[in-house]
Amino acid sequence: MKGTERHHPAASSRERLVEATRELLWEQGYTSTTPAEIRARAGVGQGSMYHHFPTKADVAAEAMLRNSAELERAMDDYLKQTPSPAGSVKSYLSKPRDGQKGCRFGRMTLDNAVLENERLRGPVADSLAWYRRRIEHLLIDGQARGELRDDFSAEAVAATIIAIVQGAHVLARADRSQAAFDRVIEGGLTLLAGLERRA
């Protein structure tokens, strides 16, 4: 909710600043988010913010690290709900997503200010790499169990699957259409089905 204040009285001012930044980064990106907006969303004064975080980059880096840890933990729990490795990869692709909202990390790669600051770029790159490795391990497990063909590179396909999801967000945002996102995911699932070992 851009332009609104959300107060969390029970949380410390530092915690409120981090949570406010997490929300704003997803809503409007790093460059478009101002320290004044962060303070207003967190319900703290200027002095309180700069006591904890001297610059916007400082609080953004903390917010991104928090996002990374929580999203990776949540995704790991989600994937474990499907006992089949191949099924888990399908679940990753077909997980319900708001196509136009975009990925918390994928959209950060479009912001030059993020890419030029190693403290901000690092969490983005690390998180996307974590997703790729997680999918790669599932594909390797699926090959070992005989669910998937063994004549493809799990590393390359995992990278492709991550790119499919990120690209789906780009097309959905460009078209302002969830349908554009869903079409890409459907195509990704079709390609994945072609890697299944046939009886």
PDB file of N, CA and C in Angstrom, residues 90-147:
ATOM      1  N   LYS A  90       8.035 -29.748 -10.686  1.00  0.00           N
ATOM      2  CA  LYS A  90       6.743 -29.318 -11.245  1.00  0.00           C
ATOM      3  C   LYS A  90       6.049 -28.358 -10.284  1.00  0.00           C
ATOM      4  N   SER A  91       6.119 -28.682  -8.999  1.00  0.00           N
ATOM      5  CA  SER A  91       5.493 -27.818  -7.997  1.00  0.00           C
ATOM      6  C   SER A  91       6.128 -26.440  -7.977  1.00  0.00           C
ATOM      7  N   TYR A  92       7.449 -26.403  -8.156  1.00  0.00           N
ATOM      8  CA  TYR A  92       8.135 -25.112  -8.196  1.00  0.00           C
ATOM      9  C   TYR A  92       7.624 -24.274  -9.367  1.00  0.00           C
ATOM     10  N   LEU A  93       7.527 -24.890 -10.528  1.00  0.00           N
ATOM     11  CA  LEU A  93       7.066 -24.156 -11.704  1.00  0.00           C
ATOM     12  C   LEU A  93       5.615 -23.707 -11.564  1.00  0.00           C
ATOM     13  N   SER A  94       4.782 -24.582 -11.055  1.00  0.00           N
ATOM     14  CA  SER A  94       3.344 -24.297 -11.020  1.00  0.00           C
ATOM     15  C   SER A  94       2.887 -23.631  -9.727  1.00  0.00           C
ATOM     16  N   LYS A  95       3.809 -23.297  -8.832  1.00  0.00           N
ATOM     17  CA  LYS A  95       3.440 -22.625  -7.585  1.00  0.00           C
ATOM     18  C   LYS A  95       2.659 -21.341  -7.893  1.00  0.00           C
ATOM     19  N   PRO A  96       1.514 -21.127  -7.246  1.00  0.00           N
ATOM     20  CA  PRO A  96       0.729 -19.911  -7.514  1.00  0.00           C
ATOM     21  C   PRO A  96       1.554 -18.651  -7.258  1.00  0.00           C
ATOM     22  N   ARG A  97       1.603 -17.770  -8.246  1.00  0.00           N
ATOM     23  CA  ARG A  97       2.353 -16.524  -8.139  1.00  0.00           C
ATOM     24  C   ARG A  97       1.555 -15.391  -8.769  1.00  0.00           C
ATOM     25  N   ASP A  98       1.752 -14.205  -8.250  1.00  0.00           N
ATOM     26  CA  ASP A  98       1.205 -13.013  -8.879  1.00  0.00           C
ATOM     27  C   ASP A  98       2.181 -12.609  -9.972  1.00  0.00           C
ATOM     28  N   GLY A  99       1.835 -12.920 -11.218  1.00  0.00           N
ATOM     29  CA  GLY A  99       2.756 -12.694 -12.320  1.00  0.00           C
ATOM     30  C   GLY A  99       3.208 -11.259 -12.454  1.00  0.00           C
ATOM     31  N   GLN A 100       2.302 -10.306 -12.234  1.00  0.00           N
ATOM     32  CA  GLN A 100       2.637  -8.908 -12.434  1.00  0.00           C
ATOM     33  C   GLN A 100       3.451  -8.321 -11.277  1.00  0.00           C
ATOM     34  N   LYS A 101       3.336  -8.919 -10.121  1.00  0.00           N
ATOM     35  CA  LYS A 101       4.078  -8.391  -8.976  1.00  0.00           C
ATOM     36  C   LYS A 101       5.564  -8.683  -9.099  1.00  0.00           C
ATOM     37  N   GLY A 102       5.882  -9.821  -9.659  1.00  0.00           N
ATOM     38  CA  GLY A 102       7.284 -10.150  -9.877  1.00  0.00           C
ATOM     39  C   GLY A 102       7.939 -10.792  -8.680  1.00  0.00           C
ATOM     40  N   CYS A 103       9.129 -11.327  -8.918  1.00  0.00           N
ATOM     41  CA  CYS A 103       9.925 -11.961  -7.881  1.00  0.00           C
ATOM     42  C   CYS A 103      10.648 -10.891  -7.077  1.00  0.00           C
ATOM     43  N   ARG A 104      10.742 -11.074  -5.771  1.00  0.00           N
ATOM     44  CA  ARG A 104      11.420 -10.092  -4.908  1.00  0.00           C
ATOM     45  C   ARG A 104      12.855  -9.845  -5.356  1.00  0.00           C
ATOM     46  N   PHE A 105      13.497 -10.879  -5.912  1.00  0.00           N
ATOM     47  CA  PHE A 105      14.900 -10.732  -6.285  1.00  0.00           C
ATOM     48  C   PHE A 105      15.085 -10.497  -7.778  1.00  0.00           C
ATOM     49  N   GLY A 106      14.308 -11.176  -8.598  1.00  0.00           N
ATOM     50  CA  GLY A 106      14.457 -11.008 -10.033  1.00  0.00           C
ATOM     51  C   GLY A 106      14.310  -9.564 -10.478  1.00  0.00           C
ATOM     52  N   ARG A 107      13.336  -8.870  -9.908  1.00  0.00           N
ATOM     53  CA  ARG A 107      13.117  -7.492 -10.346  1.00  0.00           C
ATOM     54  C   ARG A 107      14.229  -6.549  -9.876  1.00  0.00           C
ATOM     55  N   MET A 108      14.967  -6.947  -8.846  1.00  0.00           N
ATOM     56  CA  MET A 108      16.080  -6.124  -8.388  1.00  0.00           C
ATOM     57  C   MET A 108      17.207  -6.059  -9.419  1.00  0.00           C
ATOM     58  N   THR A 109      17.297  -7.076 -10.291  1.00  0.00           N
ATOM     59  CA  THR A 109      18.365  -7.096 -11.289  1.00  0.00           C
ATOM     60  C   THR A 109      18.149  -6.040 -12.366  1.00  0.00           C
ATOM     61  N   LEU A 110      16.979  -5.445 -12.418  1.00  0.00           N
ATOM     62  CA  LEU A 110      16.694  -4.399 -13.402  1.00  0.00           C
ATOM     63  C   LEU A 110      17.098  -3.022 -12.903  1.00  0.00           C
ATOM     64  N   ASP A 111      17.558  -2.949 -11.670  1.00  0.00           N
ATOM     65  CA  ASP A 111      17.904  -1.676 -11.054  1.00  0.00           C
ATOM     66  C   ASP A 111      19.428  -1.526 -11.029  1.00  0.00           C
ATOM     67  N   ASN A 112      19.950  -0.598 -11.820  1.00  0.00           N
ATOM     68  CA  ASN A 112      21.396  -0.413 -11.890  1.00  0.00           C
ATOM     69  C   ASN A 112      22.007  -0.049 -10.542  1.00  0.00           C
ATOM     70  N   ALA A 113      21.267   0.678  -9.730  1.00  0.00           N
ATOM     71  CA  ALA A 113      21.795   1.066  -8.421  1.00  0.00           C
ATOM     72  C   ALA A 113      22.040  -0.162  -7.555  1.00  0.00           C
ATOM     73  N   VAL A 114      21.243  -1.195  -7.734  1.00  0.00           N
ATOM     74  CA  VAL A 114      21.443  -2.445  -7.004  1.00  0.00           C
ATOM     75  C   VAL A 114      22.664  -3.181  -7.548  1.00  0.00           C
ATOM     76  N   LEU A 115      22.769  -3.270  -8.865  1.00  0.00           N
ATOM     77  CA  LEU A 115      23.864  -4.014  -9.481  1.00  0.00           C
ATOM     78  C   LEU A 115      25.222  -3.368  -9.221  1.00  0.00           C
ATOM     79  N   GLU A 116      25.236  -2.053  -9.037  1.00  0.00           N
ATOM     80  CA  GLU A 116      26.500  -1.347  -8.835  1.00  0.00           C
ATOM     81  C   GLU A 116      26.956  -1.344  -7.376  1.00  0.00           C
ATOM     82  N   ASN A 117      26.105  -1.828  -6.474  1.00  0.00           N
ATOM     83  CA  ASN A 117      26.453  -1.867  -5.055  1.00  0.00           C
ATOM     84  C   ASN A 117      26.566  -3.334  -4.639  1.00  0.00           C
ATOM     85  N   GLU A 118      27.765  -3.775  -4.344  1.00  0.00           N
ATOM     86  CA  GLU A 118      27.989  -5.192  -4.056  1.00  0.00           C
ATOM     87  C   GLU A 118      27.178  -5.680  -2.856  1.00  0.00           C
ATOM     88  N   ARG A 119      26.951  -4.809  -1.881  1.00  0.00           N
ATOM     89  CA  ARG A 119      26.167  -5.211  -0.703  1.00  0.00           C
ATOM     90  C   ARG A 119      24.726  -5.505  -1.086  1.00  0.00           C
ATOM     91  N   LEU A 120      24.234  -4.870  -2.131  1.00  0.00           N
ATOM     92  CA  LEU A 120      22.863  -5.101  -2.583  1.00  0.00           C
ATOM     93  C   LEU A 120      22.804  -6.195  -3.646  1.00  0.00           C
ATOM     94  N   ARG A 121      23.785  -6.206  -4.539  1.00  0.00           N
ATOM     95  CA  ARG A 121      23.790  -7.209  -5.600  1.00  0.00           C
ATOM     96  C   ARG A 121      24.032  -8.611  -5.039  1.00  0.00           C
ATOM     97  N   GLY A 122      24.894  -8.702  -4.021  1.00  0.00           N
ATOM     98  CA  GLY A 122      25.255 -10.005  -3.466  1.00  0.00           C
ATOM     99  C   GLY A 122      24.065 -10.849  -3.037  1.00  0.00           C
ATOM    100  N   PRO A 123      23.165 -10.313  -2.189  1.00  0.00           N
ATOM    101  CA  PRO A 123      22.016 -11.118  -1.771  1.00  0.00           C
ATOM    102  C   PRO A 123      21.109 -11.537  -2.925  1.00  0.00           C
ATOM    103  N   VAL A 124      20.996 -10.679  -3.933  1.00  0.00           N
ATOM    104  CA  VAL A 124      20.177 -11.007  -5.101  1.00  0.00           C
ATOM    105  C   VAL A 124      20.786 -12.180  -5.857  1.00  0.00           C
ATOM    106  N   ALA A 125      22.083 -12.068  -6.172  1.00  0.00           N
ATOM    107  CA  ALA A 125      22.763 -13.135  -6.903  1.00  0.00           C
ATOM    108  C   ALA A 125      22.784 -14.432  -6.100  1.00  0.00           C
ATOM    109  N   ASP A 126      23.044 -14.328  -4.804  1.00  0.00           N
ATOM    110  CA  ASP A 126      23.123 -15.519  -3.958  1.00  0.00           C
ATOM    111  C   ASP A 126      21.784 -16.241  -3.880  1.00  0.00           C
ATOM    112  N   SER A 127      20.708 -15.477  -3.770  1.00  0.00           N
ATOM    113  CA  SER A 127      19.398 -16.102  -3.648  1.00  0.00           C
ATOM    114  C   SER A 127      18.991 -16.793  -4.948  1.00  0.00           C
ATOM    115  N   LEU A 128      19.205 -16.137  -6.079  1.00  0.00           N
ATOM    116  CA  LEU A 128      18.877 -16.766  -7.357  1.00  0.00           C
ATOM    117  C   LEU A 128      19.731 -18.010  -7.584  1.00  0.00           C
ATOM    118  N   ALA A 129      20.993 -17.962  -7.140  1.00  0.00           N
ATOM    119  CA  ALA A 129      21.864 -19.140  -7.258  1.00  0.00           C
ATOM    120  C   ALA A 129      21.363 -20.264  -6.362  1.00  0.00           C
ATOM    121  N   TRP A 130      20.844 -19.913  -5.187  1.00  0.00           N
ATOM    122  CA  TRP A 130      20.315 -20.937  -4.278  1.00  0.00           C
ATOM    123  C   TRP A 130      19.145 -21.662  -4.941  1.00  0.00           C
ATOM    124  N   TYR A 131      18.252 -20.912  -5.562  1.00  0.00           N
ATOM    125  CA  TYR A 131      17.107 -21.528  -6.242  1.00  0.00           C
ATOM    126  C   TYR A 131      17.588 -22.459  -7.354  1.00  0.00           C
ATOM    127  N   ARG A 132      18.561 -21.996  -8.134  1.00  0.00           N
ATOM    128  CA  ARG A 132      19.063 -22.826  -9.227  1.00  0.00           C
ATOM    129  C   ARG A 132      19.660 -24.128  -8.695  1.00  0.00           C
ATOM    130  N   ARG A 133      20.484 -24.027  -7.654  1.00  0.00           N
ATOM    131  CA  ARG A 133      21.097 -25.238  -7.093  1.00  0.00           C
ATOM    132  C   ARG A 133      20.051 -26.177  -6.510  1.00  0.00           C
ATOM    133  N   ARG A 134      19.028 -25.615  -5.878  1.00  0.00           N
ATOM    134  CA  ARG A 134      17.984 -26.452  -5.280  1.00  0.00           C
ATOM    135  C   ARG A 134      17.249 -27.246  -6.352  1.00  0.00           C
ATOM    136  N   ILE A 135      16.929 -26.592  -7.461  1.00  0.00           N
ATOM    137  CA  ILE A 135      16.267 -27.282  -8.566  1.00  0.00           C
ATOM    138  C   ILE A 135      17.213 -28.287  -9.210  1.00  0.00           C
ATOM    139  N   GLU A 136      18.480 -27.905  -9.354  1.00  0.00           N
ATOM    140  CA  GLU A 136      19.462 -28.823  -9.940  1.00  0.00           C
ATOM    141  C   GLU A 136      19.558 -30.111  -9.129  1.00  0.00           C
ATOM    142  N   HIS A 137      19.597 -30.000  -7.813  1.00  0.00           N
ATOM    143  CA  HIS A 137      19.689 -31.198  -6.974  1.00  0.00           C
ATOM    144  C   HIS A 137      18.447 -32.072  -7.125  1.00  0.00           C
ATOM    145  N   LEU A 138      17.287 -31.450  -7.268  1.00  0.00           N
ATOM    146  CA  LEU A 138      16.062 -32.227  -7.482  1.00  0.00           C
ATOM    147  C   LEU A 138      16.108 -32.965  -8.816  1.00  0.00           C
ATOM    148  N   LEU A 139      16.606 -32.308  -9.834  1.00  0.00           N
ATOM    149  CA  LEU A 139      16.706 -32.950 -11.143  1.00  0.00           C
ATOM    150  C   LEU A 139      17.680 -34.115 -11.107  1.00  0.00           C
ATOM    151  N   ILE A 140      18.812 -33.930 -10.438  1.00  0.00           N
ATOM    152  CA  ILE A 140      19.799 -35.015 -10.310  1.00  0.00           C
ATOM    153  C   ILE A 140      19.193 -36.188  -9.549  1.00  0.00           C
ATOM    154  N   ASP A 141      18.448 -35.880  -8.495  1.00  0.00           N
ATOM    155  CA  ASP A 141      17.783 -36.929  -7.718  1.00  0.00           C
ATOM    156  C   ASP A 141      16.755 -37.644  -8.575  1.00  0.00           C
ATOM    157  N   GLY A 142      16.021 -36.864  -9.399  1.00  0.00           N
ATOM    158  CA  GLY A 142      15.027 -37.468 -10.282  1.00  0.00           C
ATOM    159  C   GLY A 142      15.666 -38.379 -11.310  1.00  0.00           C
ATOM    160  N   GLN A 143      16.843 -38.016 -11.797  1.00  0.00           N
ATOM    161  CA  GLN A 143      17.566 -38.884 -12.730  1.00  0.00           C
ATOM    162  C   GLN A 143      18.019 -40.157 -12.033  1.00  0.00           C
ATOM    163  N   ALA A 144      18.532 -40.017 -10.812  1.00  0.00           N
ATOM    164  CA  ALA A 144      19.028 -41.178 -10.075  1.00  0.00           C
ATOM    165  C   ALA A 144      17.901 -42.163  -9.762  1.00  0.00           C
ATOM    166  N   ARG A 145      16.696 -41.637  -9.540  1.00  0.00           N
ATOM    167  CA  ARG A 145      15.559 -42.494  -9.212  1.00  0.00           C
ATOM    168  C   ARG A 145      14.858 -43.052 -10.452  1.00  0.00           C
ATOM    169  N   GLY A 146      15.318 -42.649 -11.615  1.00  0.00           N
ATOM    170  CA  GLY A 146      14.711 -43.143 -12.844  1.00  0.00           C
ATOM    171  C   GLY A 146      13.439 -42.413 -13.239  1.00  0.00           C
ATOM    172  N   GLU A 147      13.139 -41.287 -12.579  1.00  0.00           N
ATOM    173  CA  GLU A 147      11.952 -40.505 -12.935  1.00  0.00           C
ATOM    174  C   GLU A 147      12.197 -39.660 -14.179  1.00  0.00           C
TER     175      GLU A 147
END
